[in-house]
């Protein structure tokens, strides 16, 4: 007999990770089947420098990301994102943003101006005009 009602992975963000709070520097949760992230993610993980949620089912990024001011790398490629929150410009240390292969129709204006350290911005595979921005 097969157990068809079992799911191979829990698709809920483990709230216990939020307890790691200020000590957590890097978080990689790729291909977990995550559909949502806690709204308070940015408040709890405010000292994180690298976030990787690639290959999930996320439709939005919590606005609290703006509290992650030390964030340098953000990878949310291969999800179902419909937009990139304009609040991401408050993450002034971002060097890399990869939101390729999502469902984003438009991006916040002046990202390159508002994020002075941004070196790589990957957005191919979205309905919006696709390009990779590299500042030299």
Coordinates of C-alpha atoms in Angstrom, one line a residue:
X1 CA 0.0 0.0 0.0
X2 CA 1.1 3.5 -0.7
X3 CA 0.7 6.5 1.4
X4 CA -0.3 9.2 -1.1
X5 CA -1.4 11.7 1.5
X6 CA 2.2 12.2 2.9
X7 CA 4.2 15.1 1.7
X8 CA 7.9 14.5 1.3
X9 CA 8.9 17.9 2.9
X10 CA 7.3 20.4 5.2
X11 CA 6.4 23.5 3.1
X12 CA 6.2 25.7 6.2
X13 CA 9.0 28.0 7.3
X14 CA 10.4 26.6 10.6
X15 CA 9.5 29.3 13.1
X16 CA 12.3 28.1 15.3
X17 CA 14.8 29.6 12.9
X18 CA 13.5 33.0 14.0
X19 CA 14.8 32.2 17.4
X20 CA 18.4 32.2 16.0
X21 CA 17.8 35.9 15.5
X22 CA 20.8 38.1 15.5
X23 CA 23.3 35.3 15.5
X24 CA 22.3 33.9 12.1
X25 CA 24.4 35.3 9.2
X26 CA 23.4 33.0 6.3
X27 CA 20.2 31.2 5.5
X28 CA 19.8 28.8 2.6
X29 CA 16.4 27.1 2.1
X30 CA 16.4 26.0 -1.5
X31 CA 13.8 23.7 -3.0
X32 CA 11.8 23.4 0.3
X33 CA 8.4 24.0 -1.3
X34 CA 7.9 27.1 0.8
X35 CA 4.8 29.0 -0.1
X36 CA 5.1 31.8 2.4
X37 CA 7.7 33.4 4.7
X38 CA 6.9 34.9 8.2
X39 CA 5.9 38.5 8.0
X40 CA 8.3 39.3 10.8
X41 CA 11.3 37.6 9.0
X42 CA 13.3 40.9 8.7
X43 CA 12.8 41.9 12.3
X44 CA 14.0 38.6 13.7
X45 CA 16.9 38.0 11.2
X46 CA 18.1 41.6 11.0
X47 CA 21.8 40.8 11.0
X48 CA 21.7 38.3 8.2
X49 CA 24.1 38.8 5.2
X50 CA 22.9 36.1 2.8
X51 CA 19.4 34.8 2.1
X52 CA 18.7 32.1 -0.4
X53 CA 15.2 30.9 -1.0
X54 CA 15.7 29.7 -4.6
X55 CA 13.4 27.0 -6.0
X56 CA 10.4 27.4 -3.7
X57 CA 6.8 28.5 -4.3
X58 CA 7.0 32.0 -2.8
X59 CA 4.6 34.6 -4.2
X60 CA 5.9 37.5 -2.1
X61 CA 8.7 38.7 0.0
X62 CA 7.8 40.2 3.4
X63 CA 8.1 44.0 3.6
X64 CA 10.1 43.5 6.8
X65 CA 13.1 42.7 4.6
X66 CA 13.9 46.4 4.9
X67 CA 15.2 45.7 8.4
X68 CA 18.0 43.4 6.9
X69 CA 20.3 46.3 6.4
X70 CA 23.4 44.1 6.4
X71 CA 22.1 41.9 3.6
X72 CA 24.6 41.5 0.8
X73 CA 23.1 38.5 -1.2
X74 CA 19.5 37.8 -1.9
X75 CA 18.5 34.9 -4.1
X76 CA 14.8 34.2 -4.7
X77 CA 15.1 32.8 -8.1
X78 CA 12.8 30.1 -9.4
X79 CA 9.8 31.1 -7.3
X80 CA 6.4 32.6 -8.1
X81 CA 7.1 36.2 -7.1
X82 CA 4.8 38.7 -8.6
X83 CA 6.8 41.7 -7.4
X84 CA 10.0 42.8 -5.7
X85 CA 9.1 45.0 -2.8
X86 CA 10.4 48.6 -3.2
X87 CA 11.5 48.4 0.5
X88 CA 14.4 46.3 -0.7
X89 CA 16.3 49.5 -1.4
X90 CA 16.7 49.9 2.4
X91 CA 19.1 46.9 2.2
X92 CA 21.9 49.3 1.2
X93 CA 24.6 46.6 1.4
X94 CA 23.1 44.4 -1.3
X95 CA 25.7 43.3 -3.9
X96 CA 23.6 40.6 -5.6
X97 CA 19.9 40.2 -6.3
X98 CA 18.7 37.2 -8.2
X99 CA 15.0 37.0 -8.9
X100 CA 15.2 35.2 -12.2
X101 CA 12.5 32.8 -13.3
X102 CA 9.6 34.4 -11.4
X103 CA 6.4 36.1 -12.4
X104 CA 7.5 39.7 -11.9
X105 CA 6.0 42.3 -14.3
X106 CA 7.8 45.4 -13.1
X107 CA 10.7 46.3 -10.8
X108 CA 11.2 49.2 -8.4
X109 CA 12.7 52.2 -10.3
X110 CA 16.2 53.4 -9.7
X111 CA 17.4 50.2 -8.0
X112 CA 20.9 50.8 -9.3
X113 CA 20.9 54.4 -7.9
X114 CA 19.3 53.4 -4.5
X115 CA 21.6 50.4 -4.0
X116 CA 25.1 51.8 -4.4
X117 CA 26.8 48.4 -3.8
X118 CA 24.7 46.5 -6.2
X119 CA 26.9 44.6 -8.7
X120 CA 24.6 41.9 -10.1
X121 CA 20.9 42.0 -10.7
X122 CA 19.5 38.9 -12.4
X123 CA 15.9 39.1 -13.6
X124 CA 15.8 36.9 -16.8
X125 CA 12.8 34.6 -17.0
X126 CA 10.2 37.2 -15.9
X127 CA 7.4 38.8 -17.8
X128 CA 9.2 42.2 -17.3
X129 CA 11.8 43.3 -19.8
X130 CA 14.7 40.9 -19.0
X131 CA 18.3 42.0 -18.5
X132 CA 21.2 41.4 -16.2
X133 CA 22.7 44.6 -14.7
X134 CA 26.3 44.7 -13.8
X135 CA 28.0 47.9 -12.6
X136 CA 31.7 48.0 -13.4

